[in-house]
Coordinates of C-alpha atoms and ligand atoms in Angstrom, one line a residue:
X1 CA 13.7 26.2 203.1
X2 CA 15.7 24.9 206.0
X3 CA 16.9 27.5 208.4
X4 CA 20.6 28.4 208.2
X5 CA 22.4 26.1 210.5
X6 CA 24.1 28.2 213.1
X7 CA 27.8 27.6 213.3
X8 CA 29.0 25.5 216.2
X9 CA 31.7 27.8 217.5
X10 CA 33.3 25.1 219.6
X11 CA 34.6 23.3 216.5
X12 CA 37.2 24.7 214.3
X13 CA 36.8 24.6 210.5
X14 CA 39.2 25.7 207.8
X15 CA 37.1 27.2 205.1
X16 CA 39.2 30.3 204.5
X17 CA 42.9 30.8 205.2
X18 CA 41.6 33.6 207.5
X19 CA 40.2 30.9 209.9
X20 CA 43.8 30.6 211.2
X21 CA 45.7 33.4 212.9
X22 CA 49.2 34.3 211.7
X23 CA 50.6 33.0 214.9
X24 CA 48.7 29.7 214.6
X25 CA 50.0 29.3 211.1
X26 CA 53.6 29.8 212.3
X27 CA 53.1 27.3 215.1
X28 CA 51.7 24.8 212.7
X29 CA 54.9 25.2 210.6
X30 CA 56.9 24.2 213.6
X31 CA 54.7 21.1 214.2
X32 CA 55.1 20.2 210.5
X33 CA 58.8 20.4 210.9
X34 CA 58.6 18.0 213.8
X35 CA 56.4 15.6 211.9
X36 CA 58.6 15.8 208.9
X37 CA 61.8 15.0 210.8
X38 CA 60.5 11.4 211.1
X39 CA 57.2 10.8 209.3
X40 CA 56.9 7.3 210.7
X41 CA 57.0 8.3 214.4
X42 CA 53.4 9.6 214.8
X43 CA 51.2 6.6 214.3
X44 CA 49.7 7.0 217.8
X45 CA 48.8 10.6 217.6
X46 CA 45.4 10.3 215.9
X47 CA 44.7 6.7 216.6
X48 CA 41.0 6.0 216.6
X49 CA 40.1 9.1 214.6
X50 CA 38.5 8.8 211.1
X51 CA 38.8 11.3 208.3
X52 CA 36.3 11.3 205.4
X53 CA 37.5 12.8 202.1
X54 CA 34.4 14.0 200.1
X55 CA 35.8 15.0 196.7
X56 CA 33.2 16.0 194.2
X57 CA 35.9 17.3 191.8
X58 CA 39.1 15.7 190.5
X59 CA 42.2 15.7 192.8
X60 CA 45.5 13.9 193.1
X61 CA 47.7 15.7 195.6
X62 CA 45.2 17.2 197.9
X63 CA 43.2 14.1 198.6
X64 CA 46.1 11.7 198.6
X65 CA 48.3 13.9 200.8
X66 CA 45.4 14.3 203.3
X67 CA 44.9 10.5 203.3
X68 CA 48.6 9.9 203.7
X69 CA 48.8 12.4 206.5
X70 CA 45.9 10.8 208.4
X71 CA 47.3 7.3 207.9
X72 CA 50.7 8.5 209.2
X73 CA 49.0 9.9 212.2
X74 CA 47.5 6.4 212.9
X75 CA 43.9 7.4 212.0
X76 CA 41.6 5.8 209.5
X77 CA 40.3 7.1 206.2
X78 CA 37.0 6.7 204.3
X79 CA 36.7 8.3 200.9
X80 CA 34.2 9.3 198.3
X81 CA 36.4 10.3 195.5
X82 CA 34.1 10.1 192.5
X83 CA 30.9 11.9 192.6
X84 CA 29.3 9.5 190.1
X85 CA 29.6 6.9 192.9
X86 CA 27.9 9.1 195.6
X87 CA 24.4 10.0 196.2
X88 CA 25.2 13.5 194.8
X89 CA 24.6 11.9 191.4
X90 CA 21.1 11.0 192.7
X91 CA 20.5 14.6 193.7
X92 CA 21.5 14.5 197.4
X93 CA 22.6 17.9 198.7
X94 CA 26.0 18.6 200.2
X95 CA 24.2 19.6 203.5
X96 CA 22.6 16.1 203.8
X97 CA 25.8 14.3 202.9
X98 CA 27.9 16.1 205.5
X99 CA 25.3 15.7 208.1
X100 CA 25.4 11.9 207.6
X101 CA 29.1 11.5 207.2
X102 CA 30.2 13.9 209.9
X103 CA 29.6 12.1 213.2
X104 CA 29.4 8.4 213.5
X105 CA 31.1 7.8 210.2
X106 CA 33.9 10.3 210.5
X107 CA 35.5 12.8 213.0
X108 CA 36.7 15.3 210.4
X109 CA 35.7 16.0 206.8
X110 CA 37.8 17.3 203.9
X111 CA 35.5 18.5 201.1
X112 CA 36.2 19.5 197.6
X113 CA 33.3 20.8 195.5
X114 CA 32.9 22.6 192.2
X115 CA 30.6 25.4 193.6
X116 CA 31.9 28.6 195.2
X117 CA 31.0 28.7 198.8
X118 CA 30.4 25.0 199.2
X119 CA 32.9 24.6 202.0
X120 CA 31.0 27.1 204.1
X121 CA 27.8 25.1 203.6
X122 CA 29.6 21.9 204.7
X123 CA 31.1 23.6 207.7
X124 CA 27.6 24.9 208.8
X125 CA 25.9 21.6 208.4
X126 CA 28.5 19.1 209.7
X127 CA 28.9 18.5 213.4
X128 CA 32.6 17.8 213.0
X129 CA 35.4 20.0 211.7
X130 CA 35.4 20.7 208.0
X131 CA 38.5 21.4 205.9
X132 CA 38.0 23.1 202.5
X133 CA 39.9 21.1 199.9
X134 CA 39.0 23.7 197.3
X135 CA 35.5 25.1 196.6
X136 CA 35.0 26.3 193.0
X137 CA 37.1 29.3 192.3
X138 CA 36.8 30.6 195.8
X139 CA 39.6 29.3 198.2
X140 CA 42.0 26.5 198.8
X141 CA 43.4 27.2 202.2
X142 CA 45.4 24.0 202.7
X143 CA 47.3 24.5 199.5
X144 CA 48.2 27.9 200.8
X145 CA 49.5 26.4 204.0
X146 CA 51.7 24.1 201.9
X147 CA 52.8 27.1 199.7
X148 CA 53.6 29.3 202.7
X149 CA 55.4 26.6 204.5
X150 CA 57.6 25.8 201.5
X151 CA 58.4 29.4 200.9
X152 CA 59.1 30.1 204.6
X153 CA 61.5 27.2 204.7
X154 CA 63.2 28.3 201.5
X155 CA 63.5 32.0 202.5
X156 CA 63.5 31.9 206.3
X157 CA 60.7 34.5 206.4
X158 CA 57.7 35.7 204.6
X159 CA 57.6 39.4 205.5
X160 CA 59.0 41.7 202.8
X161 CA 59.2 39.0 200.1
X162 CA 58.4 40.0 196.6
X163 CA 56.1 37.4 195.1
X164 CA 54.9 37.4 191.5
X165 CA 51.6 35.7 190.8
X166 CA 51.2 34.7 187.3
X167 CA 48.6 33.2 184.9
X168 CA 44.9 32.7 185.7
X169 CA 44.4 34.8 188.8
X170 CA 40.7 35.1 188.3
X171 CA 39.7 31.5 188.7
X172 CA 42.6 30.0 190.7
X173 CA 41.4 29.4 194.2
X174 CA 45.0 28.7 195.3
X175 CA 45.9 32.2 194.3
X176 CA 43.0 33.8 196.2
X177 CA 43.9 32.1 199.5
X178 CA 47.6 32.7 198.9
X179 CA 47.3 36.4 198.4
X180 CA 45.3 36.9 201.5
X181 CA 48.0 35.1 203.4
X182 CA 50.8 36.9 201.7
X183 CA 49.3 40.3 202.5
X184 CA 48.8 39.2 206.1
X185 CA 52.4 38.1 206.5
X186 CA 53.6 41.4 204.9
X187 CA 54.8 40.0 201.6
X188 CA 54.5 42.2 198.5
X189 CA 52.6 40.8 195.6
X190 CA 53.2 41.5 191.9
X191 CA 50.2 40.3 189.8
X192 CA 51.0 39.3 186.2
X193 CA 47.7 38.0 185.0
X194 CA 47.0 36.5 181.6
X195 CA 45.0 39.3 180.1
X196 CA 41.3 39.0 181.1
X197 CA 42.2 36.8 184.0
X198 CA 43.0 39.4 186.6
X199 CA 42.4 39.1 190.3
X200 CA 38.6 39.5 190.9
X201 CA 37.5 42.8 192.4
X202 CA 36.1 41.1 195.5
X203 CA 39.6 39.7 196.3
X204 CA 41.2 43.1 195.7
X205 CA 38.5 44.8 197.9
X206 CA 39.1 42.2 200.7
X207 CA 42.9 42.8 200.5
X208 CA 42.3 46.5 200.8
X209 CA 39.7 46.3 203.6
X210 CA 41.5 43.7 205.7
X211 CA 45.2 44.6 205.2
X212 CA 45.1 48.1 203.8
X213 CA 46.6 46.9 200.6
X214 CA 47.5 49.6 198.1
X215 CA 47.8 48.9 194.4
X216 CA 50.3 50.5 192.0
X217 CA 51.4 49.9 188.5
X218 CA 54.4 47.7 188.4
X219 CA 57.2 47.4 186.0
X220 CA 58.9 44.0 185.8
X221 CA 60.8 44.8 182.7
X222 CA 63.6 42.5 183.6
X223 CA 61.5 39.4 183.5
X224 CA 61.6 38.0 180.0
X225 CA 59.3 35.1 179.1
X226 CA 56.5 35.9 181.4
X227 CA 56.6 39.7 181.3
X228 CA 55.8 39.6 177.6
X229 CA 52.5 37.9 178.2
X230 CA 51.0 40.7 180.2
X231 CA 51.3 44.4 180.1
X232 CA 49.3 45.0 183.2
X233 CA 51.5 44.1 186.1
X234 CA 50.3 45.5 189.4
X235 CA 52.1 45.9 192.7
X236 CA 50.1 45.1 195.9
X237 CA 51.5 46.0 199.2
X238 CA 49.9 45.9 202.6
X239 CA 50.1 48.9 204.9
X240 CA 51.1 46.6 207.8
X241 CA 53.5 45.4 209.1
X242 CA 55.4 47.7 206.7
X243 CA 56.0 51.2 207.6
X244 CA 53.5 53.2 205.6
X245 CA 56.0 56.0 205.1
X246 CA 57.9 53.8 202.7
X247 CA 55.0 53.7 200.4
X248 CA 53.7 57.2 200.4
X249 CA 54.9 57.6 196.8
X250 CA 53.6 54.3 195.5
X251 CA 52.8 55.4 192.0
X252 CA 54.9 53.1 189.8
X253 CA 57.1 50.4 191.3
X254 CA 60.1 48.9 189.6
X255 CA 60.6 45.4 190.8
X256 CA 64.2 44.4 190.6
X257 CA 64.3 41.5 192.9
X258 CA 61.9 38.6 192.9
X259 CA 61.7 36.1 195.7
X260 CA 59.1 33.8 194.1
X261 CA 57.1 33.3 190.9
X262 CA 53.9 31.5 191.5
X263 CA 52.6 30.1 188.3
X264 CA 49.1 28.7 187.8
X265 CA 47.5 26.7 185.0
X266 CA 44.5 28.1 183.1
X267 CA 41.5 26.8 185.1
X268 CA 39.7 25.6 182.0
X269 CA 37.0 23.7 183.8
X270 CA 35.8 27.1 185.1
X271 CA 36.1 29.0 181.8
X272 CA 33.2 29.7 179.5
X273 CA 35.1 29.3 176.3
X274 CA 37.6 32.1 176.8
X275 CA 40.7 31.7 174.7
X276 CA 44.0 31.1 176.4
X277 CA 46.2 31.3 173.4
X278 CA 49.7 32.6 174.3
X279 CA 49.2 31.7 178.0
X280 CA 52.4 32.5 179.8
X281 CA 55.1 29.9 180.1
X282 CA 58.1 29.9 182.4
X283 CA 61.3 28.8 180.7
X284 CA 65.1 28.9 181.2
X285 CA 65.0 32.5 179.8
X286 CA 62.9 33.7 182.8
X287 CA 65.2 32.0 185.2
X288 CA 68.2 33.6 183.6
X289 CA 66.9 37.2 184.2
X290 CA 68.9 39.1 186.8
X291 CA 65.8 39.8 188.9
X292 CA 65.1 36.0 189.2
X293 CA 68.5 35.1 190.5
X294 CA 67.2 34.1 193.9
X295 CA 63.6 33.5 192.9
X296 CA 61.8 30.3 193.7
X297 CA 59.5 28.9 191.0
X298 CA 56.2 27.7 192.6
X299 CA 53.1 26.0 191.2
X300 CA 50.3 24.2 193.1
X301 CA 50.3 21.5 190.3
X302 CA 49.0 20.0 188.2
X303 CA 51.2 21.6 185.5
X304 CA 50.0 21.6 182.0
X305 CA 52.2 23.7 179.8
X306 CA 53.0 26.7 182.0
X307 CA 56.5 25.5 183.1
X308 CA 59.0 24.0 180.8
X309 CA 60.1 20.5 182.0
X310 CA 63.8 21.5 181.4
X311 CA 63.8 23.8 184.4
X312 CA 62.5 21.0 186.8
X313 CA 66.1 20.3 187.9
X314 CA 67.0 23.9 188.7
X315 CA 67.3 24.2 192.5
X316 CA 65.1 27.2 192.3
X317 CA 62.1 25.1 191.1
X318 CA 60.3 24.0 194.2
X319 CA 56.9 22.9 192.9
X320 CA 57.5 19.2 193.8
X321 CA 58.7 20.2 197.2
X322 CA 55.4 22.1 197.8
X323 CA 53.6 18.8 197.1
X324 CA 56.0 16.8 199.3
X325 CA 55.6 19.2 202.2
X326 CA 51.9 18.8 201.9
X327 CA 52.0 15.7 204.0
X328 CA 53.7 17.0 207.2
X329 CA 51.8 20.3 206.8
X330 CA 48.4 18.5 206.6
X331 CA 49.5 16.2 209.5
X332 CA 49.9 19.3 211.6
X333 CA 46.6 20.7 210.6
X334 CA 44.7 17.4 211.2
X335 CA 46.3 16.8 214.6
X336 CA 45.3 20.4 215.5
X337 CA 41.7 20.2 214.3
X338 CA 41.2 16.9 216.0
X339 CA 42.4 18.3 219.3
X340 CA 45.4 16.0 219.4
X341 CA 47.9 18.9 219.6
X342 CA 47.1 22.3 221.2
X343 CA 48.4 25.6 219.8
X344 CA 49.5 28.3 222.2
X345 CA 48.7 31.0 219.8
X346 CA 45.3 32.8 219.9
X347 CA 42.7 32.0 217.2
X348 CA 41.8 34.9 214.8
X349 CA 39.8 37.6 216.5
X350 CA 36.9 37.3 214.0
X351 CA 36.4 33.8 212.7
X352 CA 34.8 33.8 209.2
X353 CA 32.1 31.6 210.7
X354 CA 30.6 34.5 212.7
X355 CA 27.0 34.9 211.8
X356 CA 26.1 37.4 209.1
X357 CA 23.0 39.2 208.1
X358 CA 20.2 37.0 207.0
X359 CA 18.9 38.9 204.1
X360 CA 16.1 36.4 203.5
X361 CA 14.2 37.2 200.5
X362 CA 16.3 40.3 199.7
X363 CA 19.6 40.1 198.0
X364 CA 20.7 37.4 195.6
X365 CA 24.3 36.5 195.1
X366 CA 25.6 37.9 191.8
X367 CA 28.0 35.0 191.4
X368 CA 26.3 32.4 189.1
X369 CA 28.8 29.8 190.4
X370 CA 27.9 30.4 194.0
X371 CA 26.3 27.4 195.8
X372 CA 23.3 29.6 196.7
X373 CA 22.5 29.9 193.0
X374 CA 23.0 26.2 192.3
X375 CA 22.3 23.2 194.5
X376 CA 21.6 25.5 197.4
X377 CA 18.6 27.1 195.7
X378 CA 16.7 24.1 197.2
X379 CA 17.6 24.7 200.8
X380 CA 19.9 27.5 201.7
X381 CA 18.8 30.8 203.1
X382 CA 20.8 33.6 201.6
X383 CA 23.2 35.1 204.0
X384 CA 25.2 38.3 203.6
X385 CA 27.6 40.2 205.8
X386 CA 28.1 43.9 205.8
X387 CA 31.6 44.8 204.7
X388 CA 31.2 48.5 204.0
X389 CA 28.6 50.6 205.7
X390 CA 28.8 53.4 203.1
X391 CA 25.8 54.6 201.1
X392 CA 24.9 52.3 199.5
X393 CA 26.3 49.7 201.8
X394 CA 28.3 46.8 200.4
X395 CA 27.4 43.3 201.5
X396 CA 29.3 40.1 200.8
X397 CA 27.7 36.7 200.3
X398 CA 28.6 34.7 203.4
X399 CA 29.3 31.6 201.3
X400 CA 31.3 32.8 198.3
X401 CA 32.1 36.4 199.4
X402 CA 31.0 38.1 196.2
X403 CA 29.9 41.6 196.9
X404 CA 26.7 43.4 196.1
X405 CA 25.6 47.0 196.6
X406 CA 22.4 47.2 198.6
X407 CA 20.8 50.2 196.9
X408 CA 17.4 49.6 198.5
X409 CA 16.3 48.8 202.0
X410 CA 13.0 47.2 203.1
X411 CA 11.2 46.6 206.3
X412 CA 10.2 42.9 206.8
X413 CA 7.3 44.0 209.0
X414 CA 5.6 46.5 206.8
X415 CA 6.9 45.0 203.6
X416 CA 7.7 48.4 202.2
X417 CA 11.0 49.5 200.7
X418 CA 13.0 52.6 200.0
X419 CA 16.1 53.7 198.1
X420 CA 18.9 53.2 200.6
X421 CA 19.8 56.2 202.7
X422 CA 21.2 56.2 206.2
X423 CA 18.0 57.9 207.4
X424 CA 15.7 55.4 205.7
X425 CA 17.8 52.5 207.1
X426 CA 17.6 53.9 210.7
X427 CA 13.8 53.8 210.4
X428 CA 14.0 50.0 210.2
X429 CA 15.0 47.8 213.2
X430 CA 18.2 45.9 212.5
X431 CA 16.6 42.4 212.5
X432 CA 13.8 43.6 210.2
X433 CA 16.0 45.2 207.7
X434 CA 16.0 43.5 204.3
X435 CA 18.5 44.7 201.6
X436 CA 17.9 44.7 197.9
X437 CA 20.1 45.4 195.0
X438 CA 17.4 46.8 192.7
X439 CA 13.8 47.9 192.7
X440 CA 12.8 45.0 190.6
X441 CA 14.3 42.6 193.2
X442 CA 12.3 44.2 196.0
X443 CA 9.1 44.1 193.9
X444 CA 9.7 40.5 193.0
X445 CA 10.0 39.7 196.7
X446 CA 6.6 41.2 197.3
X447 CA 7.7 44.5 198.9
X448 CA 5.9 47.7 197.9
X449 CA 7.6 51.1 197.4
X450 CA 7.3 53.2 200.6
X451 CA 6.5 56.8 200.7
X452 CA 9.8 58.8 200.6
X453 CA 10.6 60.2 204.0
X454 CA 7.6 58.6 205.7
Ligands
NCD1 C1 44.9 23.1 192.5 C2 43.4 23.2 192.7 O1 42.8 22.1 192.7 O2 42.9 24.3 192.8 N1 45.5 21.9 192.7 C3 45.8 21.4 193.9 O3 45.0 21.2 194.8 N2 47.1 21.3 194.1 C4 45.4 23.9 191.4 C5 44.9 23.5 190.0 O4 44.1 22.6 189.8 O5 45.3 24.2 189.1

């Protein structure tokens, strides 16, 4: 196995939406406004720079808007848009591809890949900035930038907005990045999942840990059309920047005003045969509801059947605008990551690239779609970060963020292990500590049961 490439902290990647601070995002909006005012005026800004788009999954908008953005900035574009025509089809790893392409071939990479956590791998192995163009069901941070930018322009603010997320919340990577950002900006989220496609627990836990998000049952009775598809609406609100006092009685929330409804298609390519009969669909009836009077209808596109074509002309339907604003937004991001514009705002305090705990032979990510359980089996060292130091501690995969409980702790020097307890863990020096989820996992890794209390 190759050692985990240590992140180059001098370059900035965008793997998660949390790799940009709130103030940086707002500053990028202002740059996007400037670019948008005259898209043709910027062809000197990134002259000489080359962007490579490495797309190992289908894409229309994301790839083409990145390429258009780069060409409008005066840079060049090289692309691998069909994995059948790349060495991936011969078995080349993503790590090798980005090591080759990032550098003399290209100054920045945009990567889309079907495996959760792939963007982190690309960022670790490439010498140049990497932008996540969507990695499996994990995140899609640049779609979120476009979504936030569009909503911010429509509503003049993000704080305090009531945003309904609807459809396949489980596998939509756009939803995951979007809800982290909404919580950070102080918007409230109403989830209306298609039954069985709720937000994953690890997303909810991260919302709770990072933003103090509280969850309550929601009633969106006055929302015909989509309300009927789900009886499990939930209201998510972050503790900051709201005043906590407002939400001390958050037991059941009646949502009477909706600022945006964000619809997503069923992510069929990530399903394992689950039925999506009666998937929600937005129609004129939904828009006619009193609560939706000032709502904006959003969708990352492509649309399949989730939004009736006959509401496309309603001024509240802004999904094509989201796609259009993708170009100036991505121009701003590219110019920033290539160092052609500087932001005054500070970067996030903890970048998601900060090194985690190398659990080595210990834990295995429980997410079967994680890159560490797929192509990465050949070369990635598993890497987890501690997110809750309770007993047992909770660790998250540093690639796809899926959580595991470390119920056992071992000592890499003596190769013995114990059921986790704070006392047992203290006996083992930090860098020698190896976590396991189960006894079987520890035994399989060649560790022997230690004498309790020894
Ligand atoms: C989304 C994606 O690829 O995740 N598309 C996009 O980039 N605009 C949404 C989707 O495919 O449903």
